[in-house]
Coordinates of C-alpha atoms in Angstrom, one line a residue:
Chain H
M278 CA 139.7 -46.4 -225.5
A279 CA 139.8 -43.7 -222.9
V280 CA 136.6 -41.8 -222.5
T281 CA 136.8 -38.4 -220.9
S282 CA 134.2 -36.2 -219.2
P283 CA 133.8 -32.5 -219.6
L284 CA 132.8 -32.3 -215.9
D285 CA 134.9 -32.2 -212.7
A286 CA 132.5 -34.4 -210.7
A287 CA 134.8 -34.2 -207.7
A288 CA 134.3 -30.5 -207.6
I289 CA 130.6 -30.8 -208.2
R290 CA 130.3 -33.2 -205.2
A291 CA 131.4 -30.3 -203.0
D292 CA 128.1 -28.5 -204.0
F293 CA 126.0 -31.2 -202.4
P294 CA 126.1 -31.2 -198.6
L295 CA 125.1 -34.9 -198.3
L296 CA 127.8 -36.0 -200.7
A297 CA 130.5 -33.7 -199.3
D298 CA 130.2 -35.2 -195.8
S299 CA 133.5 -37.0 -195.4
E300 CA 132.5 -38.6 -192.1
R301 CA 130.5 -41.3 -193.9
P302 CA 131.3 -41.1 -197.6
L303 CA 128.3 -42.0 -199.6
V304 CA 128.3 -43.8 -202.9
Y305 CA 124.9 -42.6 -204.1
L306 CA 123.7 -44.6 -207.1
D307 CA 120.0 -44.1 -206.9
S308 CA 119.4 -40.8 -208.7
A309 CA 116.8 -42.4 -210.9
A310 CA 114.7 -42.5 -207.7
T311 CA 115.6 -39.1 -206.5
S312 CA 118.6 -36.9 -207.0
Q313 CA 120.7 -35.3 -204.2
K314 CA 120.2 -31.5 -203.7
P315 CA 122.9 -28.9 -204.1
A316 CA 123.3 -26.2 -201.3
V317 CA 122.0 -23.5 -203.7
V318 CA 118.6 -25.2 -203.9
L319 CA 118.4 -25.6 -200.1
D320 CA 119.5 -22.0 -199.6
A321 CA 116.9 -20.7 -202.0
M322 CA 114.1 -22.4 -200.1
D323 CA 115.4 -21.4 -196.8
T324 CA 115.8 -17.8 -197.9
Y325 CA 112.2 -17.7 -199.0
Y326 CA 111.0 -18.9 -195.6
R327 CA 113.3 -16.7 -193.7
T328 CA 112.9 -13.5 -195.7
I329 CA 109.8 -13.3 -197.9
N330 CA 107.4 -16.0 -196.7
A331 CA 104.0 -14.9 -197.8
N332 CA 101.2 -16.4 -200.0
V333 CA 101.4 -15.6 -203.7
H334 CA 99.1 -13.8 -206.1
R335 CA 97.2 -12.3 -203.2
G336 CA 98.8 -9.7 -200.9
V337 CA 99.8 -6.2 -202.1
Y338 CA 102.4 -5.9 -199.4
R339 CA 106.1 -6.0 -200.2
I340 CA 107.0 -9.6 -199.2
A341 CA 103.9 -11.0 -200.9
E342 CA 104.9 -9.3 -204.1
Q343 CA 108.5 -10.6 -203.8
A344 CA 107.2 -14.2 -203.2
T345 CA 105.0 -13.9 -206.3
N346 CA 107.9 -12.6 -208.3
E347 CA 110.2 -15.4 -207.1
L348 CA 107.6 -18.0 -208.0
E349 CA 106.8 -16.6 -211.4
G350 CA 110.5 -16.2 -211.9
A351 CA 111.0 -19.9 -211.3
R352 CA 108.3 -20.6 -214.0
E353 CA 110.2 -18.5 -216.5
K354 CA 113.4 -20.4 -215.6
V355 CA 111.7 -23.7 -216.3
R356 CA 110.1 -22.3 -219.5
R357 CA 113.6 -21.4 -220.8
F358 CA 115.1 -24.7 -219.6
I359 CA 112.7 -26.8 -221.7
N360 CA 112.2 -24.1 -224.4
A361 CA 108.5 -23.8 -224.0
A362 CA 106.9 -21.1 -226.1
S363 CA 105.2 -19.4 -223.2
C364 CA 105.0 -19.5 -219.4
A365 CA 101.2 -20.1 -219.9
E366 CA 102.3 -23.6 -221.0
V367 CA 104.3 -24.4 -217.8
I368 CA 102.0 -25.8 -215.1
F369 CA 103.4 -26.7 -211.6
T370 CA 102.1 -29.9 -210.1
R371 CA 103.2 -32.0 -207.2
N372 CA 105.2 -34.4 -209.4
A373 CA 105.1 -36.1 -212.7
T374 CA 102.6 -38.6 -211.4
E375 CA 100.2 -35.8 -210.8
S376 CA 101.0 -34.2 -214.2
L377 CA 100.0 -37.5 -215.9
N378 CA 96.9 -37.9 -213.7
L379 CA 95.9 -34.3 -214.6
L380 CA 96.1 -35.2 -218.3
V381 CA 94.1 -38.4 -218.0
Q382 CA 91.4 -36.8 -215.9
S383 CA 91.1 -33.6 -217.8
W384 CA 92.0 -34.3 -221.4
G385 CA 91.1 -38.0 -221.2
R386 CA 87.7 -37.5 -219.7
T387 CA 86.8 -34.8 -222.1
N388 CA 88.1 -36.5 -225.3
L389 CA 87.9 -40.2 -224.9
R390 CA 84.8 -42.3 -225.5
P391 CA 84.2 -46.0 -225.1
G392 CA 86.2 -48.0 -227.7
D393 CA 88.8 -45.3 -228.1
A394 CA 92.4 -46.5 -228.0
V395 CA 95.4 -45.3 -226.0
V396 CA 98.9 -46.6 -226.9
L397 CA 101.4 -47.1 -224.2
S398 CA 104.6 -49.2 -224.1
H399 CA 105.8 -52.2 -222.1
M400 CA 108.5 -50.1 -220.4
E401 CA 106.2 -47.5 -218.8
H402 CA 106.3 -46.5 -215.1
H403 CA 103.1 -47.3 -213.1
A404 CA 102.4 -43.5 -213.2
N405 CA 101.9 -43.8 -217.0
I406 CA 99.8 -47.0 -216.7
V407 CA 97.5 -46.9 -213.7
P408 CA 95.8 -43.6 -214.4
W409 CA 94.9 -45.0 -217.9
H410 CA 93.7 -48.3 -216.3
M411 CA 91.5 -46.2 -214.0
L412 CA 89.9 -44.3 -216.9
A413 CA 89.7 -47.5 -219.0
A414 CA 87.7 -49.3 -216.2
E415 CA 85.3 -46.4 -216.2
R416 CA 85.1 -45.4 -219.8
G417 CA 85.8 -48.7 -221.6
I418 CA 88.8 -47.4 -223.5
E419 CA 91.2 -49.8 -225.1
L420 CA 94.9 -49.8 -224.0
R421 CA 97.5 -51.0 -226.6
W422 CA 101.1 -51.8 -225.8
I423 CA 104.2 -51.2 -227.8
P424 CA 106.3 -54.3 -227.3
L425 CA 110.1 -54.5 -226.7
T426 CA 112.9 -55.8 -228.9
E427 CA 115.3 -58.5 -227.8
D428 CA 117.8 -55.8 -226.8
D429 CA 115.3 -53.8 -224.7
R430 CA 114.3 -51.1 -227.1
L431 CA 110.8 -50.2 -228.3
D432 CA 109.8 -52.5 -231.1
L433 CA 108.3 -50.1 -233.6
T434 CA 107.6 -52.6 -236.3
D435 CA 103.8 -52.4 -235.8
L436 CA 103.7 -48.9 -234.5
D437 CA 101.4 -47.7 -237.3
T438 CA 99.0 -50.6 -236.7
L439 CA 99.0 -49.8 -233.0
L440 CA 98.3 -46.1 -233.7
D441 CA 95.6 -46.8 -236.2
G442 CA 92.5 -45.1 -234.8
A443 CA 94.2 -44.3 -231.5
K444 CA 93.5 -41.0 -229.8
V445 CA 96.6 -40.9 -227.5
L446 CA 100.2 -42.1 -227.5
S447 CA 101.8 -41.8 -224.0
V448 CA 105.4 -43.1 -223.6
T449 CA 108.5 -42.5 -221.7
A450 CA 111.5 -40.7 -223.1
M451 CA 113.8 -43.0 -221.1
S452 CA 113.1 -46.2 -219.1
N453 CA 113.7 -45.9 -215.4
V454 CA 114.5 -49.7 -215.4
L455 CA 116.3 -50.4 -218.6
G456 CA 117.9 -47.0 -219.2
T457 CA 116.6 -47.2 -222.8
I458 CA 116.4 -43.8 -224.6
T459 CA 113.3 -44.0 -226.8
P460 CA 113.1 -42.3 -230.3
V461 CA 110.7 -39.6 -229.1
R462 CA 110.6 -37.6 -232.4
T463 CA 109.8 -40.7 -234.4
L464 CA 107.0 -41.6 -231.9
T465 CA 105.5 -38.1 -231.8
D466 CA 105.6 -37.8 -235.7
A467 CA 103.9 -41.2 -236.0
A468 CA 101.2 -40.2 -233.5
R469 CA 100.5 -36.9 -235.2
A470 CA 100.2 -38.7 -238.6
A471 CA 97.7 -41.0 -237.0
G472 CA 95.7 -38.2 -235.5
A473 CA 96.6 -39.0 -231.9
I474 CA 98.0 -36.6 -229.3
S475 CA 101.4 -37.5 -227.8
I476 CA 102.4 -37.4 -224.1
I477 CA 106.0 -37.9 -223.1
D478 CA 107.0 -39.0 -219.6
G479 CA 110.2 -37.0 -219.3
C480 CA 111.1 -38.0 -215.7
Q481 CA 114.3 -39.7 -216.6
S482 CA 115.3 -37.6 -219.6
V483 CA 114.7 -34.0 -218.6
P484 CA 117.2 -34.1 -215.6
H485 CA 119.9 -35.7 -217.8
S486 CA 119.9 -34.1 -221.2
T487 CA 118.9 -31.0 -223.1
T488 CA 115.1 -30.8 -223.5
D489 CA 113.4 -28.7 -226.2
V490 CA 109.7 -29.4 -225.9
Q491 CA 109.1 -27.8 -229.3
A492 CA 111.6 -29.9 -231.1
L493 CA 110.2 -33.1 -229.4
G494 CA 107.0 -32.6 -231.4
A495 CA 105.0 -33.8 -228.4
D496 CA 101.7 -32.3 -227.1
F497 CA 102.5 -32.8 -223.4
V498 CA 105.6 -33.5 -221.4
A499 CA 105.6 -34.4 -217.7
F500 CA 108.5 -34.4 -215.3
S501 CA 109.4 -34.2 -211.6
G502 CA 111.6 -31.6 -209.9
H503 CA 113.2 -33.9 -207.3
K504 CA 115.0 -36.0 -209.9
M505 CA 116.7 -32.9 -211.3
C506 CA 118.4 -31.5 -208.2
G507 CA 115.2 -29.8 -207.1
P508 CA 113.1 -30.6 -204.0
T509 CA 110.3 -33.1 -203.6
G510 CA 106.7 -31.8 -203.9
V511 CA 107.0 -30.0 -207.2
G512 CA 106.6 -31.4 -210.7
V513 CA 105.8 -29.9 -214.1
L514 CA 103.3 -30.4 -216.9
W515 CA 104.1 -28.7 -220.1
G516 CA 101.4 -28.7 -222.8
R517 CA 100.7 -27.0 -226.1
R518 CA 98.7 -23.9 -225.3
E519 CA 95.7 -24.6 -227.5
L520 CA 95.2 -28.0 -226.0
L521 CA 95.5 -26.7 -222.4
E522 CA 93.1 -23.9 -223.2
A523 CA 90.5 -26.4 -224.3
M524 CA 90.8 -28.6 -221.3
P525 CA 88.6 -28.3 -218.2
P526 CA 90.3 -27.8 -214.8
F527 CA 91.5 -30.8 -212.8
I528 CA 91.2 -29.6 -209.2
G529 CA 88.9 -26.8 -208.1
G530 CA 89.6 -24.2 -205.5
G531 CA 91.4 -20.9 -205.0
E532 CA 93.8 -19.5 -207.6
M533 CA 92.3 -21.4 -210.5
I534 CA 89.1 -19.2 -210.8
R535 CA 88.3 -15.9 -212.3
E536 CA 84.8 -15.6 -210.9
V537 CA 82.8 -17.6 -208.4
R538 CA 79.0 -17.2 -207.9
L539 CA 76.5 -19.2 -206.1
D540 CA 75.5 -20.8 -209.4
G541 CA 78.9 -21.5 -210.9
F542 CA 82.4 -20.3 -211.7
T543 CA 84.7 -19.3 -214.5
C544 CA 88.3 -20.4 -214.8
N545 CA 91.4 -18.4 -214.4
E546 CA 93.7 -18.2 -217.4
L547 CA 96.7 -20.5 -218.0
P548 CA 98.7 -21.7 -216.3
W549 CA 96.9 -20.9 -213.0
K550 CA 93.7 -22.6 -214.3
F551 CA 95.5 -25.9 -213.4
E552 CA 97.0 -24.7 -210.1
A553 CA 94.3 -24.7 -207.5
G554 CA 95.2 -23.9 -203.9
T555 CA 98.4 -22.5 -202.5
P556 CA 101.2 -23.9 -204.5
A557 CA 104.4 -25.4 -203.1
I558 CA 106.0 -22.0 -203.1
A559 CA 109.3 -22.8 -201.5
E560 CA 109.7 -25.9 -203.6
I561 CA 108.9 -24.1 -206.9
I562 CA 111.5 -21.5 -206.0
G563 CA 113.9 -24.3 -205.1
L564 CA 113.3 -25.9 -208.5
G565 CA 114.1 -22.6 -210.1
A566 CA 117.4 -22.6 -208.3
A567 CA 118.0 -26.2 -209.5
V568 CA 117.4 -25.2 -213.1
D569 CA 120.0 -22.3 -212.7
Y570 CA 122.4 -24.8 -211.2
L571 CA 122.0 -27.4 -214.0
E572 CA 122.2 -24.7 -216.7
G573 CA 125.4 -23.4 -215.1
I574 CA 127.0 -26.8 -215.6
G575 CA 125.4 -27.4 -218.9
M576 CA 123.0 -30.2 -219.9
D577 CA 125.1 -31.3 -222.8
A578 CA 128.1 -31.6 -220.4
I579 CA 125.9 -33.6 -218.0
R580 CA 124.8 -36.0 -220.7
A581 CA 128.4 -36.4 -221.9
H582 CA 129.6 -37.1 -218.3
E583 CA 126.9 -39.7 -217.8
R584 CA 127.6 -41.3 -221.1
M585 CA 131.2 -41.7 -220.0
L586 CA 130.1 -43.2 -216.7
T587 CA 127.7 -45.6 -218.5
D588 CA 130.5 -46.7 -220.8
H589 CA 132.8 -47.2 -217.8
A590 CA 130.1 -49.1 -215.8
L591 CA 129.3 -51.5 -218.7
R592 CA 132.9 -52.2 -219.3
T593 CA 133.9 -52.6 -215.7
L594 CA 131.1 -54.8 -214.6
E595 CA 131.4 -57.1 -217.6
A596 CA 135.2 -57.2 -217.2
R597 CA 135.0 -58.1 -213.5
F598 CA 132.0 -60.4 -213.4
G599 CA 131.6 -61.7 -216.9
T600 CA 128.6 -64.1 -217.1
D601 CA 127.9 -63.6 -213.4
I602 CA 126.2 -60.4 -214.1
V603 CA 123.4 -59.6 -216.5
I604 CA 122.9 -55.9 -217.2
H605 CA 119.5 -55.1 -218.7
G606 CA 119.0 -52.6 -221.5
P607 CA 120.8 -51.7 -224.7
A608 CA 124.6 -52.3 -224.8
D609 CA 125.3 -49.2 -226.8
P610 CA 125.9 -46.2 -224.4
D611 CA 124.4 -43.9 -227.1
Q612 CA 121.1 -45.6 -226.8
R613 CA 120.8 -45.5 -223.1
G614 CA 121.1 -43.3 -220.0
G615 CA 122.9 -44.0 -216.8
V616 CA 120.5 -46.5 -215.3
F617 CA 121.6 -50.0 -214.9
S618 CA 119.3 -52.8 -213.7
F619 CA 121.1 -55.9 -213.2
A620 CA 121.0 -59.5 -212.0
F621 CA 124.1 -60.8 -210.1
R622 CA 124.5 -64.5 -209.9
D623 CA 121.4 -65.8 -208.2
L624 CA 121.4 -63.2 -205.5
H625 CA 118.2 -61.6 -204.7
P626 CA 118.2 -57.8 -205.2
H627 CA 117.2 -57.2 -201.6
D628 CA 120.2 -59.1 -200.4
I629 CA 122.5 -57.3 -202.8
S630 CA 121.4 -53.9 -201.8
Q631 CA 121.6 -54.8 -198.1
I632 CA 125.2 -55.9 -198.4
L633 CA 126.1 -52.9 -200.6
D634 CA 124.6 -50.6 -198.0
E635 CA 127.2 -51.9 -195.5
R636 CA 129.7 -50.2 -197.7
G637 CA 127.8 -47.0 -198.1
V638 CA 126.7 -47.9 -201.7
C639 CA 123.1 -46.9 -202.3
V640 CA 121.2 -48.8 -205.0
R641 CA 117.6 -49.5 -205.4
A642 CA 116.1 -53.0 -205.2
G643 CA 112.6 -53.8 -206.3
H644 CA 110.3 -53.6 -209.2
H645 CA 110.9 -49.9 -209.8
C646 CA 107.1 -49.2 -210.2
A647 CA 107.2 -51.1 -213.5
K648 CA 105.6 -54.4 -212.7
P649 CA 104.4 -55.2 -216.3
L650 CA 108.0 -54.7 -217.5
M651 CA 109.3 -57.0 -214.6
R652 CA 106.8 -59.7 -215.7
L653 CA 108.0 -59.3 -219.3
M654 CA 111.6 -59.7 -218.1
G655 CA 110.6 -62.7 -216.1
V656 CA 111.9 -61.4 -212.8
G657 CA 110.2 -60.3 -209.6
A658 CA 112.7 -57.5 -208.9
T659 CA 116.1 -56.2 -210.0
A660 CA 118.9 -54.3 -208.4
R661 CA 119.3 -50.9 -210.0
A662 CA 122.2 -48.4 -210.0
S663 CA 121.8 -45.0 -211.5
V664 CA 124.2 -42.1 -212.0
Y665 CA 124.1 -38.3 -212.2
L666 CA 126.4 -35.4 -212.6
Y667 CA 128.0 -35.9 -209.2
N668 CA 129.0 -39.5 -209.7
T669 CA 132.5 -40.6 -210.5
T670 CA 134.2 -43.6 -212.0
E671 CA 135.3 -44.3 -208.4
D672 CA 131.6 -44.7 -207.5
I673 CA 131.2 -47.4 -210.2
D674 CA 134.4 -49.1 -209.0
A675 CA 133.0 -49.0 -205.4
L676 CA 129.9 -50.7 -206.7
A677 CA 131.9 -53.4 -208.4
D678 CA 134.0 -53.9 -205.2
A679 CA 130.8 -54.2 -203.1
L680 CA 129.2 -56.6 -205.6
E681 CA 132.3 -58.8 -205.2
A682 CA 131.9 -58.7 -201.4
A683 CA 128.2 -59.6 -201.8
G684 CA 129.2 -62.5 -204.0
A685 CA 131.7 -63.8 -201.5
F686 CA 129.2 -63.4 -198.6
F687 CA 126.6 -65.5 -200.4
A688 CA 129.0 -67.9 -202.0
F689 CA 127.6 -71.4 -201.8
Chain Y
M199 CA 124.6 -49.8 -186.0
P200 CA 123.4 -53.3 -186.5
G201 CA 125.8 -55.4 -188.6
L202 CA 125.1 -57.9 -191.3
E203 CA 125.8 -60.8 -188.9
D204 CA 122.6 -59.7 -187.0
L205 CA 120.6 -60.2 -190.1
Y206 CA 122.2 -63.1 -192.0
R207 CA 122.6 -65.6 -189.2
E208 CA 124.1 -69.0 -190.3
I209 CA 120.9 -70.8 -189.6
I210 CA 119.1 -68.4 -191.9
L211 CA 121.6 -68.9 -194.7
D212 CA 121.2 -72.6 -194.2
H213 CA 117.5 -72.5 -194.8
Y214 CA 118.1 -70.2 -197.8
R215 CA 120.5 -72.6 -199.3
N216 CA 118.5 -75.7 -198.5
P217 CA 114.9 -74.7 -198.2
R218 CA 112.7 -77.2 -196.4
N219 CA 109.4 -78.4 -197.8
R220 CA 110.0 -76.6 -201.1
G221 CA 107.6 -77.5 -203.9
E222 CA 103.9 -77.9 -204.6
L223 CA 100.9 -80.0 -203.6
E224 CA 98.1 -80.8 -205.9
S225 CA 95.3 -78.3 -205.4
P226 CA 92.6 -79.3 -204.8
P227 CA 92.6 -81.2 -202.5
A228 CA 95.4 -79.0 -201.0
L229 CA 94.7 -75.4 -200.2
R230 CA 96.8 -73.0 -202.3
V231 CA 97.3 -69.4 -201.2
E232 CA 99.5 -66.7 -202.7
G233 CA 101.1 -63.9 -200.8
F234 CA 102.8 -60.8 -202.2
N235 CA 105.0 -58.0 -200.9
P236 CA 103.9 -55.2 -203.2
L237 CA 106.9 -53.1 -202.2
C238 CA 109.6 -55.5 -203.5
G239 CA 107.7 -58.0 -205.7
D240 CA 108.4 -61.0 -203.5
E241 CA 105.8 -63.7 -203.8
I242 CA 105.2 -66.8 -201.8
V243 CA 102.8 -69.7 -202.4
V244 CA 101.7 -71.8 -199.5
Y245 CA 100.2 -75.3 -200.2
L246 CA 98.5 -76.9 -197.2
E247 CA 96.8 -80.2 -196.4
L248 CA 95.0 -80.6 -193.1
D249 CA 94.2 -84.0 -191.6
G250 CA 90.9 -85.0 -190.0
E251 CA 92.0 -83.7 -186.6
G252 CA 92.8 -80.2 -187.8
R253 CA 96.6 -80.8 -188.0
I254 CA 98.8 -79.6 -190.8
A255 CA 99.6 -82.9 -192.5
E256 CA 101.5 -81.5 -195.4
I257 CA 102.9 -78.1 -196.3
R258 CA 104.8 -76.9 -199.4
I259 CA 106.3 -73.6 -200.2
G260 CA 106.6 -72.1 -203.7
G261 CA 107.4 -68.6 -205.1
Q262 CA 110.5 -66.5 -205.1
G263 CA 112.1 -63.9 -202.9
C264 CA 115.1 -62.7 -200.9
S265 CA 117.1 -64.8 -198.4
I266 CA 115.0 -63.5 -195.5
S267 CA 111.6 -64.2 -197.0
Q268 CA 112.7 -67.6 -198.3
S269 CA 114.4 -68.7 -195.1
S270 CA 111.5 -67.5 -193.0
A271 CA 109.1 -69.5 -195.1
S272 CA 111.3 -72.6 -194.9
M273 CA 111.6 -72.3 -191.1
M274 CA 107.9 -71.7 -190.8
S275 CA 107.1 -74.8 -192.9
A276 CA 109.3 -77.0 -190.6
A277 CA 107.8 -75.4 -187.5
V278 CA 104.1 -75.8 -188.3
K279 CA 104.1 -79.3 -189.9
G280 CA 102.2 -81.7 -187.7
R281 CA 100.8 -78.9 -185.5
T282 CA 97.1 -78.2 -184.9
I283 CA 95.6 -75.0 -186.2
A284 CA 95.4 -73.7 -182.6
E285 CA 99.1 -74.4 -182.1
V286 CA 99.9 -72.7 -185.3
G287 CA 97.9 -69.7 -184.3
D288 CA 99.9 -69.4 -181.1
L289 CA 103.2 -69.8 -183.0
T290 CA 102.1 -67.1 -185.5
R291 CA 101.3 -64.7 -182.7
A292 CA 104.5 -65.4 -180.9
F293 CA 106.5 -64.9 -184.1
K294 CA 104.8 -61.7 -185.0
A295 CA 105.3 -60.4 -181.5
M296 CA 109.0 -61.0 -181.9
M297 CA 108.9 -59.1 -185.2
S298 CA 106.7 -56.3 -184.1
I299 CA 108.5 -55.3 -180.9
H300 CA 110.6 -52.8 -182.9
E301 CA 107.8 -52.3 -185.5
S302 CA 105.6 -50.8 -182.8
S303 CA 108.3 -48.8 -181.2
L304 CA 109.1 -47.3 -184.6
G305 CA 105.5 -46.5 -185.5
G306 CA 104.6 -45.2 -182.1
E307 CA 101.5 -47.3 -182.2
A308 CA 100.2 -49.5 -179.4
A309 CA 103.0 -51.4 -177.8
E310 CA 103.4 -55.2 -177.7
P311 CA 100.2 -57.2 -177.7
A312 CA 99.1 -57.8 -174.2
E313 CA 99.3 -61.6 -174.3
V314 CA 102.0 -63.3 -176.2
P315 CA 101.5 -67.1 -176.2
D316 CA 104.3 -68.8 -174.3
V317 CA 105.7 -71.1 -177.0
K318 CA 109.2 -72.0 -178.0
L319 CA 110.2 -70.4 -181.3
G320 CA 113.3 -72.6 -181.7
D321 CA 115.1 -72.0 -185.0
L322 CA 112.8 -69.1 -185.7
E323 CA 114.6 -67.1 -183.0
A324 CA 117.3 -66.7 -185.5
L325 CA 115.1 -64.1 -187.3
R326 CA 115.0 -61.9 -184.2
G327 CA 117.8 -59.8 -185.7
V328 CA 115.6 -58.8 -188.6
V329 CA 113.8 -56.3 -186.4
K330 CA 117.0 -54.2 -186.5
F331 CA 116.4 -53.8 -190.2
P332 CA 112.8 -52.5 -190.3
V333 CA 112.6 -52.6 -194.1
R334 CA 113.1 -56.3 -194.0
I335 CA 110.4 -57.2 -191.4
K336 CA 107.9 -57.5 -194.2
C337 CA 110.2 -60.0 -195.8
A338 CA 110.2 -62.2 -192.7
T339 CA 106.4 -62.0 -192.1
L340 CA 105.3 -62.6 -195.7
A341 CA 105.1 -66.4 -195.3
W342 CA 103.3 -66.2 -191.9
N343 CA 100.7 -63.8 -193.3
T344 CA 100.1 -66.1 -196.2
L345 CA 99.8 -69.1 -193.9
A346 CA 97.3 -67.2 -191.8
Q347 CA 95.3 -66.4 -194.9
A348 CA 95.3 -70.1 -195.8
L349 CA 94.1 -71.1 -192.4
D350 CA 91.3 -68.5 -192.6
D351 CA 90.3 -69.9 -195.9
A352 CA 90.3 -73.4 -194.5
A353 CA 88.1 -72.3 -191.6
S354 CA 85.5 -70.7 -193.8

C-alpha cells in the first residue's frame, strides 16, 4: 500500500538553512529534542534586533511601540494557533518546563493540602514529574500513576479509581519516548467528572498536529517554542482565564505589577501577571514567525506527512531488521506520532548514535528525561529517532543503512 | 575530524566482548558501590575486597552501559587487581590526567594537574582516543569514579 504525503518535504528543507547545506548533508532525526529553524524565524529575530530593538510595554518612542506591537502580535498568533479564547490566556514562559513549574508553584501551592492527590502517568517527562515531587515533599501530597498497557498505551482501566478524590490530572498528549498519542479528551472529561483540574503537556503534540485548547477540554496546556520551529528560550502556558485570574503570581518583579508601595503590591492583569521581568522579546517574535510558517504549511498536512513517515519507518525497519530491532510504542500509526525509540540487537544506544553520527544521522541516545518510564521498560537507555515536516523517506532509509553499518561494526 | 577507529580500538572492543572480572561479590564482606551517569543512564557496580595489607584482593564489575563505559570498567578491574590503595590512587590520577587533557582545554579551566604520577597505563592507553569525543569522556571515567568512591568508603 503506497502512502502519500501532502507535503513536498524536499522543498520544505530549502527553508531551513541547516538542512539546505549540501556540503555536509544532515539526516536530522532528533526533532523531539528540538526542531530545526526556518530562515523566516531567524530573520524575524534578526530584524527585531537590527531595526526595532527596545524594551516592551515601557517607552513611548517609536521603536519601543513597534517592539511592543510585534510581541503582542506574536501572542495573538499563538492564541489563534491554539484557538484560545483570549490573549489574556496566553502566557509566555521560558519553556514548557517553566510553564509546568509555574502551575505547580502557583496553582499547586494555593490549592493543594496534605493528603490531596495528583494523578500523573508512567510515560511523563521529568518536567511533569519532578515539580510535583518537589511540592509533594513539602506538602505531603499523594502522587498516583496511570499505568501502561502491554502495547505502550495508557491503561485507563482504573482511571476513575485513580481520579477518585484527586485534585489534579497532569498528563502528556504524546510521549516523547514511545510516540504514544494519549486520548486527551477522554482524560480531561474524566478529570472534570471527578472534580479535578487537568493539565496537558503538549510539547510533543502542539508542534505536530492541530491544537484546539477549547476542544481538548483541559484547564491548562504547556508547550515549548523550540520544538515547533521557533527559537529556544520561549515557551507557552495556556490556561482557562478564571483559573489564571485566581492564581497568585509565580515570579515577582517588573511588568507583573500594577502598583508597588513600601508595604506591598498589586498584580498586573493577565497575561502580564505571570510575565515578570523583560521577556525574551526576540524569541517571542521568532515564535510568532514560526507559527506563521507552520500555518502556511498546514498542521493537518504536517500530521499526514508524519503519519506517512511513521508508516514508512515501521515497515522499513521491520522489513530490514526483523527481530534484530525492537521499536517501542504502539504499532498503529494512527495511535502514535513520529517518535521511535528502539533497541537494536544488543548494541548500546550510545554506540548506535556514535556510529550513526559518522554518517550524518542525528538520533538521540539516553533516557529522554523519562527515567521512570525507562525503569518500567527495563532499559537504562534507548536510541530514539524522531521526524518532522522536513524529513523524507530517504532520511528513514539513511537511518536503516546506518543501522546496518552499526550492526556490521559491532558484529560479534 | 576524529574517526571511529580513534574511539573503538580493537582492544576496547575485546574488553567489551569479553569483560574481565564481570560479576558480583557477596556484600558484606565485600564493599559494594554504585555509580551512575545521569546523562545517559549508564550504571556500574563495583564490588571490592581488600586484603590485610591494603591490596585489592578481589574486584567484580556489575551494571550496564555502552562499549566505552563497559570496556573501561573491564580494563580498570584488570589493572587494579592486586595493587595497593596507594598504587590505585596513582593509577586513577594518571588515567584521569589522560582523560582530562582535552576536558580542561575545552572547559578553559585550569590546565593539567601539576603532578601526574609516572605510572604505566598499559592497555588503558587504548582509551586515549576517547578524549577526541568529549561527550564520551564521562563514559570512560564512570568506573574510575565509582572505584574511588569505594576506596573512600573503605578508608572511612
